[in-house]
Short mmCIF file of C-alpha atoms and ligand atoms in Angstrom, two decimals:
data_model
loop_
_atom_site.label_atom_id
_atom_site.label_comp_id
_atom_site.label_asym_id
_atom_site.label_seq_id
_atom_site.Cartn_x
_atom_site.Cartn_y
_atom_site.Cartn_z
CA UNK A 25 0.00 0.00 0.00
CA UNK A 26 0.97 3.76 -0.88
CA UNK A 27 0.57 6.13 1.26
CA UNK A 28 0.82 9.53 -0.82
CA UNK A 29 1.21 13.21 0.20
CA UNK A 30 0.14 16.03 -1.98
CA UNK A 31 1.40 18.96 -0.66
CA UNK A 32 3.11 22.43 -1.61
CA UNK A 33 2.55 25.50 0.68
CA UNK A 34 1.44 27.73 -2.00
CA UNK A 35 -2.29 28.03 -2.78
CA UNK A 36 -3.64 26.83 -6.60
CA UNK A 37 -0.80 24.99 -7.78
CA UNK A 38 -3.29 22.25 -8.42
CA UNK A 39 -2.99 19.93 -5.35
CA UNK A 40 -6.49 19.36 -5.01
CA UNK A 41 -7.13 18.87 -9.09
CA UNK A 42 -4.39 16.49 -8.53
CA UNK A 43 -5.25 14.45 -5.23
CA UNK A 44 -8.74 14.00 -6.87
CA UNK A 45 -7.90 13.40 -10.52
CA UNK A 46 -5.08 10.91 -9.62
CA UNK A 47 -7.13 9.21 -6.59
CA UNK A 48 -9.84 8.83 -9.17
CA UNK A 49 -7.62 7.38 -12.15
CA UNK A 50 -5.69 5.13 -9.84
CA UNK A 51 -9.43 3.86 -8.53
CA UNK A 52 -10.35 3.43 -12.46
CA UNK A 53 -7.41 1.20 -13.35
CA UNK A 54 -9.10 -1.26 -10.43
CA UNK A 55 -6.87 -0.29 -7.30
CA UNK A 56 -8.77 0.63 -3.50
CA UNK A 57 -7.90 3.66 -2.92
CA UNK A 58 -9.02 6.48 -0.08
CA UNK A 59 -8.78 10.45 -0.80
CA UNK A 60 -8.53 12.28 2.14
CA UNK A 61 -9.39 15.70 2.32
CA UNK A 62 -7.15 17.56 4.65
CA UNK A 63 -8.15 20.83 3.59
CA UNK A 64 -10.39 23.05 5.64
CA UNK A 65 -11.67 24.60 2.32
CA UNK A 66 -12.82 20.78 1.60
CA UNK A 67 -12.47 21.26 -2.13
CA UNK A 68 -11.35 17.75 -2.89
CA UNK A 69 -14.73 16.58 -0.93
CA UNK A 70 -16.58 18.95 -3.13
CA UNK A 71 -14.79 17.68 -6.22
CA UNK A 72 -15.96 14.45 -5.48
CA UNK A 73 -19.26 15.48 -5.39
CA UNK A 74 -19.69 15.38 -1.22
CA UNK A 75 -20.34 18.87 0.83
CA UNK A 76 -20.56 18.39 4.23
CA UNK A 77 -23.93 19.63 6.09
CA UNK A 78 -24.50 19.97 10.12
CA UNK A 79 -23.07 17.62 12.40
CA UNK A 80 -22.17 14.73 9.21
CA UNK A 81 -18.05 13.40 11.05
CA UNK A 82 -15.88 14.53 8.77
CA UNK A 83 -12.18 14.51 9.64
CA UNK A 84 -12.45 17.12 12.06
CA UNK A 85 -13.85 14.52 13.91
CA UNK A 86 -10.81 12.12 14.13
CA UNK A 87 -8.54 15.00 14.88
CA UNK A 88 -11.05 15.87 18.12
CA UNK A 89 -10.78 12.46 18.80
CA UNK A 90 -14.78 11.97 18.48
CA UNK A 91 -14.81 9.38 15.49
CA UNK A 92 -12.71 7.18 13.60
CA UNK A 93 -11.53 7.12 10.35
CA UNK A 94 -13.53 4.20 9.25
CA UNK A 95 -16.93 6.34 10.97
CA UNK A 96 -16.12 9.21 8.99
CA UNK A 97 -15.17 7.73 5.42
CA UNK A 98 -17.64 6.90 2.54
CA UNK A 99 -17.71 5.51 -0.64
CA UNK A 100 -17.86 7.89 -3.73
CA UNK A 101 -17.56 5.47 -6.66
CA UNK A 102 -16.04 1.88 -7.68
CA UNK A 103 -12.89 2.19 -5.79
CA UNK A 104 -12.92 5.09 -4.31
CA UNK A 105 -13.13 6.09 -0.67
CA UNK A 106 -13.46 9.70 0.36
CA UNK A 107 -12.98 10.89 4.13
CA UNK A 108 -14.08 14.03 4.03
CA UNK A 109 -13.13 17.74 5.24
CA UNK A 110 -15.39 21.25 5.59
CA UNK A 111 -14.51 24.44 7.54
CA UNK A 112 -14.32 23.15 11.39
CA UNK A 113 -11.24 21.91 10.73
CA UNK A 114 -9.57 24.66 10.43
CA UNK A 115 -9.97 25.20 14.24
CA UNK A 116 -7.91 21.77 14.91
CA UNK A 117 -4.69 24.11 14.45
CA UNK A 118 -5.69 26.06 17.61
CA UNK A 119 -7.71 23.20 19.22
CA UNK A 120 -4.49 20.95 18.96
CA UNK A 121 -1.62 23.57 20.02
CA UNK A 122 -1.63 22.52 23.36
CA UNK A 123 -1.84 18.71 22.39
CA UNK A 124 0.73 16.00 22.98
CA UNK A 125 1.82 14.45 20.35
CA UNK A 126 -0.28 16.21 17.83
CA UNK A 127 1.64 15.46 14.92
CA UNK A 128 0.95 11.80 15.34
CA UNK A 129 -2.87 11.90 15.34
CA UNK A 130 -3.40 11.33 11.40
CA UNK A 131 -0.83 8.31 11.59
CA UNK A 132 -2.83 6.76 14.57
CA UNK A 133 -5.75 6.79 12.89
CA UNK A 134 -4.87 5.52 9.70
CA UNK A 135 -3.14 2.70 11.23
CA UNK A 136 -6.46 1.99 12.57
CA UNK A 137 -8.00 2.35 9.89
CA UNK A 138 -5.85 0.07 7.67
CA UNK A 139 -5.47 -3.25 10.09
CA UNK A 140 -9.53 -3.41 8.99
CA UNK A 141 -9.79 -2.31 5.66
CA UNK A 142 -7.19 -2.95 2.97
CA UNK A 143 -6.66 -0.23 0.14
CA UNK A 144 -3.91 0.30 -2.35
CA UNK A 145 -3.63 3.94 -2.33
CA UNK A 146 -4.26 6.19 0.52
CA UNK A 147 -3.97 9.96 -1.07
CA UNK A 148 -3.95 13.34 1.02
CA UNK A 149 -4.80 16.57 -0.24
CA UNK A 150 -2.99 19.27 2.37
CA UNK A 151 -3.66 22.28 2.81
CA UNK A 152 -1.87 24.93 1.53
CA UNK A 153 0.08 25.77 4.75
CA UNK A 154 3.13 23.64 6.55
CA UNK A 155 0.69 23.66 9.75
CA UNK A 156 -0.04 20.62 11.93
CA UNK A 157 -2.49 18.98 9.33
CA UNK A 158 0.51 19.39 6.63
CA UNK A 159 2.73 17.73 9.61
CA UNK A 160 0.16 15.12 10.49
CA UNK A 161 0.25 14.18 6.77
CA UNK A 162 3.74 13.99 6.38
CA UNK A 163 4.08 11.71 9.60
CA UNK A 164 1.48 9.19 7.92
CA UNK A 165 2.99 9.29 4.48
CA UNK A 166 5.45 7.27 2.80
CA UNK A 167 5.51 9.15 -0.29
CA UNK A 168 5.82 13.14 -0.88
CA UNK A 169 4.61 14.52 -4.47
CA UNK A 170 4.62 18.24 -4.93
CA UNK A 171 2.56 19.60 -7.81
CA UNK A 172 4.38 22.93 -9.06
CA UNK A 173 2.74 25.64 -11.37
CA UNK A 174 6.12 26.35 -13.99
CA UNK A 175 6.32 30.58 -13.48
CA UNK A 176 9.23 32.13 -12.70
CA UNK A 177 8.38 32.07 -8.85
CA UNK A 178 7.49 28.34 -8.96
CA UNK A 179 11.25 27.50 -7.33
CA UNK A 180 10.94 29.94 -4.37
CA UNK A 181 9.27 28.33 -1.19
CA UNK A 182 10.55 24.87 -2.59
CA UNK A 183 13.62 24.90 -0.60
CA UNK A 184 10.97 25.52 2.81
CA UNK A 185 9.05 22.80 1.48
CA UNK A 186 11.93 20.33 1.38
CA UNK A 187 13.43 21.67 4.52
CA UNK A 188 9.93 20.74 6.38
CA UNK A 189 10.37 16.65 4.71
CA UNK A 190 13.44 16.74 5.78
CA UNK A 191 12.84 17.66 9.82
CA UNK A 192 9.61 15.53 9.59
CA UNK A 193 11.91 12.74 8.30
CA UNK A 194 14.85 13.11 11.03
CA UNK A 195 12.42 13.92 13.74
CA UNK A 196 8.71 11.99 12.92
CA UNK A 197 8.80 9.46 9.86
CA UNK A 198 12.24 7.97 8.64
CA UNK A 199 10.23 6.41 5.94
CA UNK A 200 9.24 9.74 4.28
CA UNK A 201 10.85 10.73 1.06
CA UNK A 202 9.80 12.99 -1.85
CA UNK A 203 9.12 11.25 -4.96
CA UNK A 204 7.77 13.63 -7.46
CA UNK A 205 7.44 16.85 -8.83
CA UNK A 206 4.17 17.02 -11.20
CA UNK A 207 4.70 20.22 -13.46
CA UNK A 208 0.99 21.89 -13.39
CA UNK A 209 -0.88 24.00 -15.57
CA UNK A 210 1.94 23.47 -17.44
CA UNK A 211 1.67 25.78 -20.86
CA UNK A 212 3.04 23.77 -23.73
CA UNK A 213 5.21 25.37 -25.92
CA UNK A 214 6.27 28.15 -23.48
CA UNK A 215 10.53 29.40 -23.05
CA UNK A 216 9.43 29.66 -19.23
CA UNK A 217 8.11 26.09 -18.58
CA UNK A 218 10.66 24.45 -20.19
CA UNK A 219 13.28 26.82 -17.99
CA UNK A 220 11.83 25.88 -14.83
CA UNK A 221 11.38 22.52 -15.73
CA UNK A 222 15.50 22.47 -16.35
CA UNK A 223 16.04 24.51 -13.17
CA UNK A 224 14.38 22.49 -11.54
CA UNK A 225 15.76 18.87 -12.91
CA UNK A 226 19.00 20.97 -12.03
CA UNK A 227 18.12 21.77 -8.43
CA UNK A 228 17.05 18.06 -7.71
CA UNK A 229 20.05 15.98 -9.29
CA UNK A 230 22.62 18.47 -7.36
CA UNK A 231 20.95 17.13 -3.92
CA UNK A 232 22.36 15.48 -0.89
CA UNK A 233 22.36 11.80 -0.80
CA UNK A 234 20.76 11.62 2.56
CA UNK A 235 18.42 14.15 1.46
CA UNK A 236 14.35 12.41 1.28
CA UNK A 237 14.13 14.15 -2.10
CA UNK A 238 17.52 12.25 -3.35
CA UNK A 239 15.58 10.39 -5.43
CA UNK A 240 12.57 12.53 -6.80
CA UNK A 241 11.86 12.61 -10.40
CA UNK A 242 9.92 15.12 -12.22
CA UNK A 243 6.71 12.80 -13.89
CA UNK A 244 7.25 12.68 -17.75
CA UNK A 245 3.25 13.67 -18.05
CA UNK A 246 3.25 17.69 -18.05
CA UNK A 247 -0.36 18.26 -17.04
CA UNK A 248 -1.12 20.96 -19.55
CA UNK A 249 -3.65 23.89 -18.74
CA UNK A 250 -6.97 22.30 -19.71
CA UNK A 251 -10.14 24.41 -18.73
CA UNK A 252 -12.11 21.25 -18.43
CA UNK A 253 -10.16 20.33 -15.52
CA UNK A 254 -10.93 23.88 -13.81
CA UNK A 255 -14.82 22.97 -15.00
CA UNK A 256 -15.31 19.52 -13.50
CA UNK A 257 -15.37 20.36 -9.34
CA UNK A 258 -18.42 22.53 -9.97
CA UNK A 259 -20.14 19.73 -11.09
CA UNK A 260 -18.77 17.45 -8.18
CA UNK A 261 -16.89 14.58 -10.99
CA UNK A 262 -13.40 14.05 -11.49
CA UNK A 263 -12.29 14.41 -14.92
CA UNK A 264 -12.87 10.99 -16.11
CA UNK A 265 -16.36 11.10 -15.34
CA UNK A 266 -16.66 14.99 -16.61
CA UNK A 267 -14.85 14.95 -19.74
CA UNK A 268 -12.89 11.57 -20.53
CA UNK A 269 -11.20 12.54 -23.87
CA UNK A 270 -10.42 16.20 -22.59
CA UNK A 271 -6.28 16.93 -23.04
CA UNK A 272 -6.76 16.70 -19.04
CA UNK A 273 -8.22 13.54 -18.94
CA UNK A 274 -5.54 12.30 -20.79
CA UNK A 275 -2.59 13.88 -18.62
CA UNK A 276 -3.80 12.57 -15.27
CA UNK A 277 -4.13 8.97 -17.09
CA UNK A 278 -0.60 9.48 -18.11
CA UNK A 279 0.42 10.41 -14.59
CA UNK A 280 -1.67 7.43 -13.17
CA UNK A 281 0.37 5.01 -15.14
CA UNK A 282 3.42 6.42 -14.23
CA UNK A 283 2.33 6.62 -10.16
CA UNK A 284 1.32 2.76 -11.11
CA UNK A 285 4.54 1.62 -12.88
CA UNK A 286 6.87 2.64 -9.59
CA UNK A 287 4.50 0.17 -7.45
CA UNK A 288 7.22 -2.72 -5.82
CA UNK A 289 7.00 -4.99 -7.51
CA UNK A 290 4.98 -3.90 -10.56
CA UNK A 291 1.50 -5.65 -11.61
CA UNK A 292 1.15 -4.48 -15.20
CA UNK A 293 -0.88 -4.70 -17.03
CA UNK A 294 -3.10 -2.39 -16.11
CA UNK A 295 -7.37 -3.23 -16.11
CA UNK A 296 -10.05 -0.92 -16.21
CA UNK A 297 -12.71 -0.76 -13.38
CA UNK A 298 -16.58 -1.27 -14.28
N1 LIG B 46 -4.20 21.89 -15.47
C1 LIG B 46 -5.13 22.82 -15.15
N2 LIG B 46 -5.73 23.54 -16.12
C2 LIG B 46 -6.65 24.49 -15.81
N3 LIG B 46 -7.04 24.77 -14.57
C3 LIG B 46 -6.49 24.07 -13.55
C4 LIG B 46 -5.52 23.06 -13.78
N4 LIG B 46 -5.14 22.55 -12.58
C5 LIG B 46 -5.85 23.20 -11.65
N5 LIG B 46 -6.67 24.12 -12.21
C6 LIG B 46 -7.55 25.07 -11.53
O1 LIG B 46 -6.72 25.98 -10.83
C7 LIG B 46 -7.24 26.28 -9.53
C8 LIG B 46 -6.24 25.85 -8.45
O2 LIG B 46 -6.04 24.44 -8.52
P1 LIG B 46 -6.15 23.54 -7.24
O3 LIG B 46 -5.95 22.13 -7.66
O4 LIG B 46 -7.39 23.84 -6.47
O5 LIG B 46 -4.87 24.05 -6.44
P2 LIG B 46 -4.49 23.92 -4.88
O6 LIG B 46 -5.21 22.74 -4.33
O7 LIG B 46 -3.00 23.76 -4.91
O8 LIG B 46 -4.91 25.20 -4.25
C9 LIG B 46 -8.56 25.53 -9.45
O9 LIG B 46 -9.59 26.41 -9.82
C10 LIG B 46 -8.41 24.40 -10.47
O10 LIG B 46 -9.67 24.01 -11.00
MG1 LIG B 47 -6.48 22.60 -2.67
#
């Protein structure tokens, strides 16, 4: 089993189109997988069609310590789990400070959740911050990917980024390590996306040994700016169910079947779900 982060500090570099879009292409080529929303803003539960009304657990819950993961996750389509977030949990920040062992709660409760209920893939959305539910996701990971938007900024806050998998790793979760960029919104064609893709290629093959990103790639699919993919949340379907043969449906395939080729040891060939 995989246990994936999504995460980058910066806001709408496409971790939640992402999370939802890989979580959902992974579920369609027949593996169990569980998206969980760790986002306040609970976009990826939207996405998936789910918004959150009154007192309905969502993970808010499990960080209160009032319900477990299995109470609080549901079933979206073939495959596909969803535990889901809305707007109380962006109190558990405050709620927790005072906590022992705060940064552990996520991991707790997946392990839980896990010796019951087997799936392949267990993908979290984070928020765009390096708060506790960043650090809670990073302790229950195995796997970092960071989408990144190529501009000309897209480099800066990359080096915090890694320097917060790196503590996590020396202090929380030996196991962590980075292992891939996914170049977003990428514009096809452009003098700028290709530079930051080199800087970047650069930047990662210069890196420490030791470091957890030592041995991140940058994925071969460039997920090019597709308006269908900005289109589909509104209308609660990932972009498989929204628009199959859209440029972005076909990106987020290819990424799938890369994320599905580094699986130890590899079960090619792939079969489609339903
Ligand atoms: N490849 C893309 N092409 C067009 N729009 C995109 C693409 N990826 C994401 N978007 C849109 O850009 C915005 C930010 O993406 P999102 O995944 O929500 O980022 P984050 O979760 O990092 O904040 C959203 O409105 C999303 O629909
Ligand atoms: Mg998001």
């Amino acid at each position: 089993m995989r246990k994936i982060a999504v995460m980058n500090q910066k806001g709408g570099v496409g971790k939640t189109t992402t999370s939802v879009n890989l979580a959902a292409g992974l579920a369609l080529r027949g593996r169990r997988v569980c998206l969980l929303d760790l986002d306040p803003q609970a976009h990826a539960s939207l996405h998936v069609g789910v918004e959150i009304a009154g007192d309905t657990p969502t993970v808010y819950h499990t960080f209160a310590g009032t319900k477990t993961l299995a109470q609080v996750r549901r079933l979206v389509g073939p495959n596909l789990w969803l535990i889901p977030s809305n707007l109380d949990l962006a109190a558990a920040e405050l709620e927790l400070a005072d906590t022992v062992g705060r940064e552990l709660i996520l991991r707790e409760a997946t392990a839980e959740m896990l010796a019951h209920e087997p799936y392949d893939y267990l993908i979290m959305d984070c928020p765009p911050s390096l708060g506790v539910l960043t650090i809670n996701a990073l302790t229950t990971a195995d796997e970092v990917f960071i989408p990144l938007q190529p501009h000309f900024l897209a480099l800066h806050g990359l080096s915090k980024l890694l320097e917060t998998t790196a503590l996590v790793t020396r202090r929380l979760n030996r196991r962590l390590k980075v292992s891939g960029v996914v170049l977003c919104m990428y514009e096809t064609g452009t003098r700028l996306a290709v530079d930051v893709a080199e800087d970047l290629a650069d930047f990662l093959s210069q890196s420490d040994r030791d470091a957890p990103w030592s041995t991140a790639r940058i994925f071969q699919t460039r997920i090019r700016r597709n308006i269908k993919l900005a289109e589909a949340p509104s209308f609660g379907r990932s972009i498989f169910d929204y628009a199959p043969k859209c440029p972005g449906s076909l990106d987020y395939l290819g990424l799938v079947d890369e994320v599905l080729v580094m699986e130890q040891p590899a079960v090619l060939p792939l079969r489609m779900a339903g």
